[in-house]
Amino acid sequence: MSKHNVVIVDDHQLFAGSLEGLVNSYPNYEVAYHTLNGKELIDKLEATNRTPDLILLDINMPIMNGIETMEWLKQNRPDVKVLALSMEDDEDTIIKMLRHGAKGYLLKDIEPLVFKQALDDVMNKGFYYSDKVSNTLLGSLDGSKSDRVKLKEREIEFLKLACTEKTYKEIAAEMFLSPKTIDGYREALFEKLEVRSRIGLVLYCIKNKIYRV
């Protein structure tokens, strides 16, 4: 059985070494190499001219961080699958990574069984959704629910803006609506799409091509 090629990008060498051992313990995955930051990754990719199946990418790194690296990958290696890794559970950071093409986002204290599930989901389904996105959304993103959800034009406009870095207050101003009305749009869409956060809205938009990464 051929193994999926994995690259780890993380400046914490002890963590990266432990992660490599964990990945290599799975029969269908193998770590090709490990770099300390995005610049080292780019140098390696350009030197070998080979794209791995999956990159495990830290967010906070010196020289070239995860978001900057994702921007480069989006332009130069758009087909590579990336799982973002971080100690931070920050909504803005998660959304930035997703907007630049990351296929999922993991906190570094994740359980090994959940980590393995994340690898499998990215390789087999194209995305991994943490518990910040409801299980129901998984069904909708596979098409069963999204076919039934009918979105109004203003809801689609709101969703597109929700995928940007604008705050809800800024979205309200752009749509010429009050912040209270925007809160109503958000809560209504949470219920309609059965998601629990802005991250869920962004994932829905990306998967259903309302917003293109």
XYZ file of N, CA, C and O in Angstrom:
852
model
N 0.846 -1.193 0.000
C 0.000 0.000 0.000
C 0.882 1.245 0.000
O 1.775 1.385 0.822
N 0.653 2.146 -0.950
C 1.440 3.368 -1.010
C 1.075 4.291 0.146
O -0.069 4.315 0.601
N 2.062 5.031 0.605
C 1.851 5.923 1.746
C 1.713 7.370 1.291
O 2.332 7.791 0.322
N 0.887 8.115 2.031
C 0.769 9.545 1.775
C 2.014 10.248 2.303
O 2.434 10.042 3.437
N 2.574 11.112 1.465
C 3.772 11.868 1.803
C 3.410 13.098 2.626
O 2.627 13.930 2.177
N 3.999 13.240 3.813
C 3.662 14.335 4.721
C 4.903 15.178 5.005
O 6.000 14.642 5.178
N 4.722 16.490 5.052
C 5.801 17.405 5.440
C 5.343 18.191 6.666
O 4.201 18.649 6.724
N 6.227 18.336 7.648
C 5.937 19.091 8.870
C 6.708 20.404 8.833
O 7.916 20.417 8.579
N 5.994 21.501 9.082
C 6.636 22.823 9.131
C 6.359 23.408 10.510
O 5.252 23.850 10.808
N 7.377 23.412 11.370
C 7.197 23.847 12.756
C 8.551 24.160 13.357
O 9.483 23.365 13.223
N 8.681 25.296 14.023
C 9.973 25.687 14.578
C 10.249 25.060 15.942
O 11.359 25.167 16.460
N 9.252 24.414 16.547
C 9.468 23.713 17.815
C 9.908 22.279 17.512
O 9.083 21.416 17.218
N 11.207 22.054 17.592
C 11.755 20.796 17.096
C 11.314 19.596 17.932
O 11.118 18.494 17.389
N 11.154 19.786 19.236
C 10.716 18.672 20.079
C 9.296 18.253 19.691
O 9.008 17.056 19.542
N 8.422 19.226 19.519
C 7.046 18.931 19.103
C 7.036 18.285 17.717
O 6.347 17.291 17.482
N 7.815 18.861 16.801
C 7.842 18.336 15.437
C 8.350 16.899 15.404
O 7.850 16.059 14.655
N 9.355 16.606 16.250
C 9.879 15.246 16.312
C 8.838 14.265 16.823
O 8.702 13.148 16.299
N 8.093 14.677 17.843
C 7.030 13.828 18.381
C 5.926 13.622 17.344
O 5.390 12.523 17.188
N 5.602 14.703 16.630
C 4.568 14.628 15.596
C 5.002 13.700 14.468
O 4.195 12.902 13.951
N 6.259 13.777 14.102
C 6.781 12.898 13.051
C 6.652 11.431 13.458
O 6.246 10.585 12.659
N 7.000 11.148 14.720
C 6.876 9.772 15.195
C 5.444 9.283 15.160
O 5.169 8.127 14.794
N 4.506 10.177 15.515
C 3.092 9.812 15.507
C 2.608 9.550 14.078
O 1.939 8.546 13.808
N 2.960 10.445 13.152
C 2.542 10.276 11.754
C 3.113 8.987 11.175
O 2.410 8.215 10.504
N 4.392 8.726 11.452
C 5.031 7.532 10.911
C 4.498 6.239 11.528
O 4.709 5.152 10.976
N 3.798 6.350 12.656
C 3.216 5.153 13.270
C 1.961 4.688 12.531
O 1.507 3.562 12.722
N 1.407 5.555 11.676
C 0.237 5.177 10.893
C 0.695 4.476 9.612
O 1.596 4.966 8.929
N 0.090 3.346 9.282
C 0.574 2.556 8.143
C 0.479 3.250 6.784
O 1.229 2.917 5.872
N -0.417 4.218 6.647
C -0.610 4.842 5.325
C -0.062 6.269 5.240
O -0.395 7.003 4.321
N 0.782 6.653 6.209
C 1.390 7.988 6.183
C 2.883 7.888 6.465
O 3.329 7.049 7.246
N 3.637 8.816 5.851
C 5.087 8.841 6.068
C 5.589 10.276 5.951
O 5.257 10.978 4.984
N 6.372 10.715 6.934
C 6.937 12.066 6.907
C 8.154 12.076 5.983
O 9.098 11.317 6.168
N 8.114 12.951 4.987
C 9.219 13.069 4.040
C 10.344 13.906 4.623
O 11.521 13.543 4.525
N 9.978 15.041 5.231
C 10.976 15.901 5.865
C 10.280 16.922 6.758
O 9.047 17.034 6.766
N 11.093 17.678 7.489
C 10.604 18.664 8.442
C 11.388 19.956 8.246
O 12.614 19.930 8.134
N 10.693 21.083 8.160
C 11.367 22.380 8.075
C 10.949 23.252 9.254
O 9.916 23.014 9.876
N 11.749 24.283 9.537
C 11.534 25.108 10.724
C 10.658 26.327 10.485
O 10.215 26.959 11.438
N 10.418 26.670 9.219
C 9.576 27.833 8.901
C 9.169 27.768 7.437
O 9.608 26.900 6.680
N 8.326 28.725 7.048
C 7.822 28.729 5.684
C 8.901 28.931 4.637
O 8.845 28.351 3.550
N 9.886 29.751 4.939
C 10.984 29.998 3.980
C 11.739 28.712 3.687
O 12.044 28.413 2.519
N 12.041 27.940 4.729
C 12.719 26.665 4.520
C 11.864 25.716 3.689
O 12.374 24.980 2.842
N 10.558 25.734 3.934
C 9.650 24.884 3.155
C 9.692 25.255 1.681
O 9.817 24.381 0.810
N 9.594 26.541 1.393
C 9.601 26.993 0.004
C 10.898 26.608 -0.687
O 10.901 26.131 -1.830
N 12.014 26.827 0.006
C 13.321 26.450 -0.563
C 13.354 24.964 -0.896
O 13.852 24.559 -1.957
N 12.815 24.155 -0.004
C 12.817 22.707 -0.208
C 11.907 22.320 -1.373
O 12.268 21.500 -2.225
N 10.729 22.914 -1.414
C 9.786 22.603 -2.502
C 10.370 22.985 -3.859
O 10.230 22.242 -4.842
N 11.011 24.140 -3.915
C 11.572 24.592 -5.193
C 12.810 23.797 -5.582
O 13.061 23.579 -6.764
N 13.553 23.331 -4.591
C 14.763 22.557 -4.881
C 14.427 21.159 -5.386
O 15.066 20.636 -6.303
N 13.396 20.557 -4.777
C 13.042 19.182 -5.160
C 12.013 19.138 -6.282
O 11.881 18.138 -6.972
N 11.263 20.248 -6.452
C 10.180 20.322 -7.435
C 9.144 19.208 -7.235
O 8.510 18.753 -8.175
N 9.006 18.767 -5.984
C 8.004 17.745 -5.648
C 7.060 18.312 -4.600
O 7.482 18.955 -3.650
N 5.779 18.068 -4.788
C 4.772 18.553 -3.852
C 4.277 17.408 -2.990
O 3.851 16.380 -3.524
N 4.351 17.536 -1.672
C 3.869 16.455 -0.801
C 2.343 16.331 -0.873
O 1.660 17.227 -1.369
N 1.835 15.223 -0.371
C 0.388 15.023 -0.336
C -0.263 15.908 0.716
O -1.391 16.370 0.538
N 0.457 16.131 1.815
C -0.106 16.878 2.935
C 0.991 17.641 3.666
O 2.071 17.103 3.907
N 0.701 18.888 4.008
C 1.617 19.701 4.818
C 0.948 20.013 6.146
O -0.191 20.484 6.181
N 1.647 19.737 7.242
C 1.205 20.114 8.584
C 1.938 21.408 8.933
O 3.150 21.398 9.146
N 1.202 22.507 8.947
C 1.807 23.835 8.967
C 1.519 24.586 10.259
O 0.367 24.897 10.574
N 2.582 24.893 10.993
C 2.455 25.719 12.202
C 2.093 27.152 11.796
O 2.396 27.590 10.683
N 1.442 27.872 12.709
C 1.054 29.250 12.411
C 2.135 30.244 12.832
O 2.594 31.064 12.048
N 2.550 30.167 14.085
C 3.498 31.138 14.635
C 4.925 30.635 14.494
O 5.370 29.783 15.264
N 5.631 31.170 13.498
C 7.017 30.788 13.247
C 7.825 32.029 12.908
O 7.283 32.999 12.374
N 9.127 32.016 13.201
C 9.977 33.143 12.800
C 10.239 33.108 11.298
O 10.000 32.097 10.637
N 10.722 34.219 10.773
C 11.139 34.376 9.371
C 9.943 34.394 8.419
O 9.740 35.343 7.680
N 9.138 33.317 8.427
C 7.951 33.260 7.569
C 6.891 32.440 8.274
O 7.048 31.231 8.452
N 5.811 33.093 8.704
C 4.811 32.396 9.514
C 3.817 31.611 8.652
O 3.914 31.583 7.414
N 2.847 30.991 9.309
C 1.918 30.112 8.614
C 1.028 30.833 7.619
O 0.773 30.317 6.519
N 0.535 32.018 7.979
C -0.340 32.754 7.072
C 0.428 33.196 5.823
O -0.066 33.054 4.693
N 1.644 33.696 6.006
C 2.476 34.086 4.859
C 2.788 32.869 3.981
O 2.792 32.968 2.748
N 3.032 31.743 4.622
C 3.326 30.517 3.879
C 2.114 30.055 3.083
O 2.227 29.627 1.926
N 0.920 30.151 3.699
C -0.300 29.771 3.002
C -0.526 30.661 1.780
O -0.987 30.189 0.736
N -0.220 31.941 1.897
C -0.367 32.854 0.762
C 0.511 32.393 -0.400
O 0.081 32.393 -1.559
N 1.742 31.993 -0.089
C 2.660 31.514 -1.129
C 2.157 30.204 -1.726
O 2.163 30.023 -2.963
N 1.727 29.287 -0.871
C 1.237 27.994 -1.357
C 0.010 28.175 -2.249
O -0.136 27.478 -3.260
N -0.860 29.085 -1.883
C -2.066 29.333 -2.681
C -1.695 29.777 -4.099
O -2.341 29.378 -5.075
N -0.636 30.576 -4.210
C -0.210 31.071 -5.519
C 0.633 30.063 -6.295
O 0.554 30.004 -7.526
N 1.427 29.276 -5.586
C 2.438 28.449 -6.254
C 2.208 26.944 -6.172
O 2.688 26.210 -7.027
N 1.495 26.491 -5.139
C 1.183 25.064 -5.004
C -0.279 24.916 -4.570
O -0.569 24.394 -3.507
N -1.216 25.384 -5.408
C -2.624 25.432 -4.989
C -3.254 24.069 -4.731
O -4.281 23.979 -4.059
N -2.660 23.010 -5.258
C -3.259 21.678 -5.107
C -2.837 20.958 -3.824
O -3.425 19.934 -3.475
N -1.823 21.466 -3.140
C -1.359 20.774 -1.940
C -2.364 20.939 -0.808
O -2.964 21.997 -0.640
N -2.561 19.871 -0.068
C -3.477 19.911 1.081
C -2.683 20.345 2.316
O -1.587 19.835 2.564
N -3.265 21.275 3.081
C -2.583 21.818 4.259
C -3.498 21.741 5.468
O -4.661 22.140 5.409
N -2.968 21.213 6.565
C -3.630 21.269 7.865
C -2.847 22.253 8.729
O -1.644 22.090 8.920
N -3.513 23.267 9.213
C -2.857 24.274 10.054
C -2.786 23.789 11.500
O -3.723 23.178 12.007
N -1.655 24.074 12.155
C -1.435 23.695 13.550
C -1.143 24.942 14.372
O -0.382 25.803 13.937
N -1.729 25.027 15.553
C -1.442 26.181 16.402
C -1.817 25.905 17.846
O -2.618 25.023 18.135
N -1.228 26.688 18.743
C -1.643 26.679 20.137
C -2.818 27.624 20.349
O -3.471 27.600 21.378
N -3.087 28.492 19.370
C -4.095 29.527 19.521
C -5.438 29.100 18.945
O -5.505 28.553 17.847
N -6.483 29.361 19.689
C -7.840 29.070 19.233
C -8.496 30.398 18.852
O -9.454 30.845 19.462
N -7.937 31.037 17.820
C -8.338 32.392 17.459
C -9.131 32.376 16.157
O -8.629 31.929 15.114
N -10.369 32.872 16.207
C -11.263 32.810 15.054
C -10.698 33.544 13.847
O -10.754 33.042 12.718
N -10.132 34.725 14.048
C -9.596 35.503 12.929
C -8.470 34.758 12.226
O -8.383 34.749 10.993
N -7.582 34.134 13.028
C -6.466 33.388 12.451
C -6.972 32.183 11.666
O -6.502 31.906 10.557
N -7.939 31.469 12.228
C -8.502 30.302 11.543
C -9.090 30.713 10.205
O -8.845 30.074 9.166
N -9.865 31.795 10.199
C -10.515 32.243 8.970
C -9.485 32.660 7.925
O -9.622 32.360 6.731
N -8.420 33.336 8.359
C -7.366 33.715 7.414
C -6.735 32.488 6.772
O -6.500 32.460 5.558
N -6.456 31.471 7.579
C -5.859 30.245 7.036
C -6.810 29.563 6.052
O -6.402 29.102 4.987
N -8.087 29.493 6.400
C -9.074 28.873 5.511
C -9.214 29.665 4.218
O -9.321 29.084 3.128
N -9.232 30.998 4.318
C -9.364 31.840 3.123
C -8.192 31.655 2.180
O -8.328 31.805 0.967
N -7.037 31.316 2.728
C -5.854 31.101 1.887
C -5.722 29.645 1.441
O -4.743 29.298 0.784
N -6.695 28.806 1.806
C -6.705 27.459 1.252
C -6.415 26.313 2.187
O -6.354 25.157 1.750
N -6.206 26.579 3.471
C -5.991 25.468 4.412
C -7.234 24.575 4.455
O -8.360 25.064 4.374
N -7.035 23.285 4.576
C -8.137 22.323 4.556
C -8.642 21.976 5.957
O -9.583 21.194 6.102
N -8.039 22.549 6.961
C -8.467 22.300 8.322
C -7.541 22.991 9.293
O -6.498 23.543 8.901
N -7.906 22.963 10.564
C -7.173 23.693 11.592
C -7.186 22.875 12.874
O -8.238 22.492 13.353
N -5.996 22.582 13.399
C -5.877 21.747 14.594
C -5.159 22.490 15.704
O -4.161 23.181 15.455
N -5.654 22.346 16.924
C -4.902 22.810 18.081
C -3.875 21.746 18.453
O -4.109 20.548 18.292
N -2.728 22.191 18.966
C -1.626 21.252 19.197
C -1.876 20.288 20.346
O -1.145 19.309 20.499
N -2.908 20.551 21.155
C -3.209 19.615 22.240
C -4.271 18.595 21.834
O -4.882 17.941 22.669
N -4.466 18.424 20.538
C -5.472 17.507 20.023
C -5.144 16.061 20.405
O -3.969 15.675 20.527
N -6.180 15.262 20.620
C -5.997 13.842 20.938
C -5.474 13.098 19.710
O -5.891 13.397 18.582
N -4.579 12.107 19.907
C -4.023 11.363 18.766
C -5.085 10.732 17.861
O -4.938 10.738 16.634
N -6.169 10.223 18.427
C -7.212 9.610 17.605
C -7.903 10.647 16.726
O -8.227 10.385 15.563
N -8.110 11.838 17.283
C -8.728 12.919 16.514
C -7.758 13.402 15.434
O -8.166 13.718 14.308
N -6.473 13.441 15.765
C -5.453 13.832 14.793
C -5.461 12.885 13.598
O -5.436 13.316 12.438
N -5.508 11.594 13.871
C -5.548 10.604 12.783
C -6.811 10.796 11.941
O -6.767 10.712 10.695
N -7.930 11.066 12.583
C -9.174 11.313 11.855
C -9.042 12.543 10.959
O -9.536 12.559 9.825
N -8.349 13.560 11.468
C -8.144 14.775 10.681
C -7.323 14.484 9.424
O -7.651 14.959 8.332
N -6.250 13.710 9.575
C -5.443 13.333 8.409
C -6.287 12.599 7.382
O -6.255 12.904 6.180
N -7.045 11.621 7.852
C -7.876 10.813 6.940
C -8.942 11.665 6.252
O -9.202 11.505 5.056
N -9.578 12.563 7.026
C -10.627 13.404 6.444
C -10.073 14.303 5.342
O -10.702 14.464 4.285
N -8.912 14.886 5.584
C -8.320 15.771 4.576
C -7.962 14.987 3.319
O -8.233 15.431 2.192
N -7.382 13.816 3.479
C -6.972 13.035 2.322
C -8.166 12.432 1.577
O -8.166 12.346 0.348
N -9.205 12.044 2.315
C -10.326 11.343 1.682
C -11.500 12.244 1.318
O -12.185 12.010 0.318
N -11.750 13.284 2.142
C -12.901 14.154 1.917
C -12.516 15.546 1.439
O -13.359 16.280 0.933
N -11.255 15.923 1.652
C -10.809 17.240 1.220
C -10.789 18.295 2.295
O -10.145 19.332 2.147
N -11.475 18.039 3.434
C -11.529 18.999 4.536
C -11.560 18.251 5.863
O -12.020 17.114 5.937
N -11.089 18.930 6.915
C -11.312 18.446 8.279
C -12.019 19.545 9.053
O -11.605 20.713 9.017
N -13.080 19.187 9.759
C -13.843 20.136 10.552
C -13.706 19.772 12.016
O -14.068 18.677 12.417
N -13.202 20.703 12.809
C -13.065 20.468 14.242
C -14.417 20.604 14.913
O -15.433 20.862 14.269
N -14.442 20.470 16.243
C -15.707 20.571 16.958
C -16.239 22.002 16.986
O -17.304 22.255 17.532
N -15.503 22.955 16.378
C -16.032 24.313 16.260
C -17.098 24.380 15.174
O -17.801 25.363 15.024
N -17.173 23.317 14.360
C -18.193 23.239 13.314
C -19.058 22.034 13.616
O -18.560 20.951 13.880
N -20.354 22.192 13.569
C -21.254 21.109 13.977
C -21.157 19.911 13.050
O -20.809 20.023 11.874
N -21.467 18.736 13.591
C -21.461 17.520 12.798
C -22.467 17.604 11.652
O -22.254 17.020 10.584
N -23.534 18.321 11.864
C -24.544 18.446 10.819
C -23.974 19.121 9.584
O -24.349 18.800 8.457
N -23.036 20.053 9.797
C -22.441 20.752 8.672
C -21.707 19.784 7.758
O -21.670 19.971 6.548
N -21.148 18.726 8.321
C -20.438 17.750 7.496
C -21.363 17.201 6.421
O -20.985 17.054 5.262
N -22.587 16.894 6.811
C -23.551 16.406 5.838
C -23.872 17.455 4.800
O -23.949 17.180 3.599
N -24.032 18.692 5.241
C -24.388 19.751 4.303
C -23.261 20.003 3.312
O -23.504 20.286 2.144
N -22.018 19.868 3.779
C -20.899 20.132 2.891
C -20.674 18.998 1.913
O -20.006 19.151 0.910
N -21.233 17.840 2.189
C -21.184 16.746 1.230
C -22.299 16.866 0.197
O -22.406 16.060 -0.708
N -23.170 17.861 0.357
C -24.163 18.135 -0.659
C -25.584 17.833 -0.264
O -26.518 18.389 -0.826
N -25.791 16.942 0.699
C -27.151 16.511 1.017
C -28.003 17.649 1.548
O -29.162 17.792 1.194
N -27.423 18.487 2.399
C -28.188 19.585 2.972
C -28.120 20.835 2.102
O -29.101 21.544 1.955
N -26.957 21.080 1.513
C -26.789 22.307 0.746
C -27.755 22.366 -0.438
O -28.112 23.448 -0.898
N -28.169 21.197 -0.939
C -29.129 21.179 -2.029
C -30.495 21.690 -1.577
O -31.279 22.161 -2.387
N -30.785 21.545 -0.301
C -32.106 21.907 0.203
C -32.151 23.330 0.746
O -33.207 23.927 0.827
N -31.001 23.880 1.141
C -30.974 25.215 1.725
C -31.131 26.265 0.629
O -30.388 26.270 -0.350
N -32.105 27.109 0.789
C -32.319 28.198 -0.161
C -31.916 29.506 0.502
O -32.492 29.896 1.514
N -30.929 30.153 -0.067
C -30.418 31.395 0.503
C -30.941 32.590 -0.275
O -30.981 32.579 -1.509
N -31.307 33.628 0.460
C -31.750 34.864 -0.165
C -30.524 35.652 -0.633
O -29.405 35.443 -0.172
N -30.775 36.577 -1.565
C -29.678 37.360 -2.133
C -28.908 38.121 -1.065
O -27.674 38.164 -1.076
N -29.619 38.701 -0.097
C -28.951 39.463 0.957
C -28.191 38.538 1.911
O -27.163 38.917 2.467
N -28.683 37.324 2.091
C -27.966 36.352 2.923
C -26.647 35.967 2.253
O -25.613 35.845 2.921
N -26.681 35.798 0.954
C -25.458 35.465 0.216
C -24.473 36.628 0.285
O -23.265 36.426 0.481
N -24.988 37.847 0.165
C -24.131 39.028 0.287
C -23.467 39.065 1.665
O -22.266 39.328 1.788
N -24.254 38.779 2.701
C -23.707 38.757 4.062
C -22.648 37.664 4.202
O -21.579 37.890 4.785
N -22.921 36.473 3.665
C -21.975 35.360 3.777
C -20.645 35.689 3.093
O -19.574 35.381 3.622
N -20.702 36.314 1.933
C -19.466 36.682 1.234
C -18.635 37.654 2.075
O -17.410 37.531 2.152
N -19.319 38.599 2.704
C -18.616 39.566 3.554
C -18.091 38.907 4.829
O -17.047 39.300 5.353
N -18.810 37.905 5.326
C -18.368 37.185 6.521
C -17.073 36.422 6.275
O -16.339 36.099 7.208
N -16.786 36.136 5.002
C -15.546 35.429 4.655
C -14.346 36.364 4.578
O -13.218 35.908 4.417
N -14.591 37.663 4.668
C -13.494 38.625 4.645
C -13.014 38.898 6.076
O -13.504 38.292 7.030
N -12.102 39.827 6.207
C -11.589 40.184 7.529
C -12.404 41.294 8.190
O -12.041 41.791 9.258
N -13.500 41.682 7.569
C -14.337 42.743 8.124
C -15.014 42.283 9.409
O -15.404 41.126 9.533
N -15.163 43.204 10.358
C -15.926 42.911 11.570
C -17.414 42.940 11.220
O -17.820 43.456 10.167
N -18.230 42.417 12.123
C -19.673 42.467 11.884
C -20.162 43.916 11.782
O -21.072 44.222 11.007
N -19.561 44.813 12.547
C -19.937 46.232 12.487
C -19.614 46.816 11.115
O -20.411 47.581 10.538
N -18.455 46.444 10.565
C -18.066 46.918 9.238
C -18.959 46.314 8.153
O -19.280 46.975 7.159
N -19.358 45.060 8.346
C -20.284 44.427 7.401
C -21.619 45.165 7.405
O -22.216 45.412 6.349
N -22.072 45.522 8.598
C -23.333 46.262 8.712
C -23.259 47.576 7.934
O -24.189 47.933 7.199
N -22.143 48.282 8.069
C -21.981 49.560 7.372
C -21.969 49.359 5.864
O -22.591 50.133 5.117
N -21.292 48.321 5.391
C -21.205 48.076 3.951
C -22.554 47.679 3.356
O -22.856 48.000 2.211
N -23.371 46.989 4.154
C -24.686 46.562 3.674
C -25.773 47.597 3.984
O -26.946 47.373 3.684
N -25.371 48.727 4.582
C -26.305 49.799 4.950
C -27.414 49.271 5.871
O -28.602 49.557 5.685
N -26.975 48.471 6.851
C -27.893 47.900 7.833
C -27.373 48.203 9.230
O -26.191 48.515 9.419
N -28.229 48.092 10.207
C -27.803 48.305 11.586
C -27.065 47.070 12.096
O -27.303 45.954 11.613
N -26.159 47.239 13.061
C -25.495 46.075 13.665
C -26.497 45.056 14.211
O -26.255 43.849 14.139
N -27.611 45.523 14.734
C -28.628 44.617 15.265
C -29.224 43.759 14.151
O -29.469 42.557 14.339
N -29.447 44.346 12.991
C -29.972 43.576 11.849
C -28.964 42.541 11.387
O -29.326 41.404 11.067
N -27.690 42.928 11.377
C -26.630 41.984 10.989
C -26.561 40.822 11.978
O -26.380 39.660 11.593
N -26.716 41.128 13.271
C -26.764 40.060 14.272
C -27.908 39.098 13.952
O -27.776 37.877 14.125
N -29.022 39.648 13.478
C -30.161 38.813 13.109
C -29.842 37.925 11.921
O -30.200 36.731 11.917
N -29.165 38.475 10.904
C -28.736 37.679 9.753
C -27.847 36.529 10.212
O -28.013 35.379 9.791
N -26.876 36.867 11.064
C -25.922 35.861 11.537
C -26.627 34.733 12.272
O -26.397 33.553 11.971
N -27.476 35.069 13.227
C -28.154 34.045 14.015
C -29.091 33.208 13.149
O -29.208 31.991 13.334
N -29.763 33.859 12.183
C -30.665 33.129 11.287
C -29.894 32.126 10.432
O -30.344 30.993 10.212
N -28.704 32.550 9.971
C -27.891 31.649 9.149
C -27.260 30.544 9.984
O -27.095 29.417 9.510
N -26.887 30.840 11.229
C -26.424 29.778 12.121
C -27.475 28.675 12.199
O -27.159 27.486 12.128
N -28.732 29.092 12.356
C -29.812 28.118 12.487
C -30.096 27.423 11.159
O -30.243 26.203 11.103
N -30.144 28.182 10.077
C -30.479 27.614 8.773
C -29.423 26.627 8.290
O -29.745 25.560 7.753
N -28.151 26.980 8.498
C -27.047 26.132 8.036
C -26.583 25.159 9.109
O -25.719 24.326 8.850
N -27.130 25.297 10.318
C -26.795 24.437 11.452
C -25.308 24.462 11.765
O -24.644 23.433 11.876
N -24.780 25.681 11.881
C -23.401 25.880 12.310
C -23.419 26.720 13.574
O -24.448 27.299 13.942
N -22.257 26.807 14.242
C -22.226 27.465 15.541
C -21.309 28.678 15.588
O -21.208 29.333 16.616
N -20.616 28.958 14.489
C -19.627 30.033 14.541
C -19.409 30.628 13.154
O -19.848 30.073 12.132
N -18.702 31.750 13.125
C -18.336 32.365 11.849
C -17.464 31.417 11.032
O -17.532 31.400 9.797
N -16.655 30.631 11.709
C -15.824 29.644 11.020
C -16.710 28.680 10.234
O -16.420 28.329 9.088
N -17.809 28.254 10.847
C -18.743 27.373 10.156
C -19.320 28.020 8.913
O -19.468 27.374 7.865
N -19.654 29.308 9.007
C -20.174 30.037 7.843
C -19.130 30.074 6.722
O -19.451 29.865 5.551
N -17.869 30.343 7.095
C -16.801 30.427 6.095
C -16.597 29.080 5.417
O -16.477 28.991 4.184
N -16.560 28.009 6.199
C -16.394 26.678 5.630
C -17.530 26.341 4.679
O -17.323 25.759 3.615
N -18.746 26.693 5.070
C -19.905 26.449 4.207
C -19.725 27.183 2.875
O -19.953 26.625 1.799
N -19.309 28.448 2.948
C -19.143 29.264 1.741
C -18.057 28.704 0.829
O -18.218 28.663 -0.396
N -16.938 28.282 1.420
C -15.837 27.744 0.626
C -16.268 26.458 -0.072
O -16.069 26.277 -1.270
N -16.888 25.560 0.687
C -17.267 24.270 0.123
C -18.343 24.405 -0.944
O -18.339 23.687 -1.945
N -19.260 25.347 -0.757
C -20.354 25.530 -1.709
C -20.080 26.634 -2.727
O -20.969 27.084 -3.419
N -18.791 27.057 -2.788
C -18.318 27.990 -3.818
C -19.028 29.340 -3.768
O -19.096 30.038 -4.778
N -19.559 29.709 -2.603
C -20.055 31.075 -2.409
C -18.851 32.005 -2.285
O -18.867 33.138 -2.743
N -17.800 31.481 -1.643
C -16.531 32.192 -1.561
C -15.448 31.260 -2.091
O -15.383 30.091 -1.691
N -14.641 31.737 -3.008
C -13.596 30.902 -3.617
C -12.239 31.257 -3.029
O -11.857 32.432 -3.012
N -11.512 30.242 -2.561
C -10.183 30.466 -2.006
C -9.177 30.574 -3.137
O -9.445 30.169 -4.239
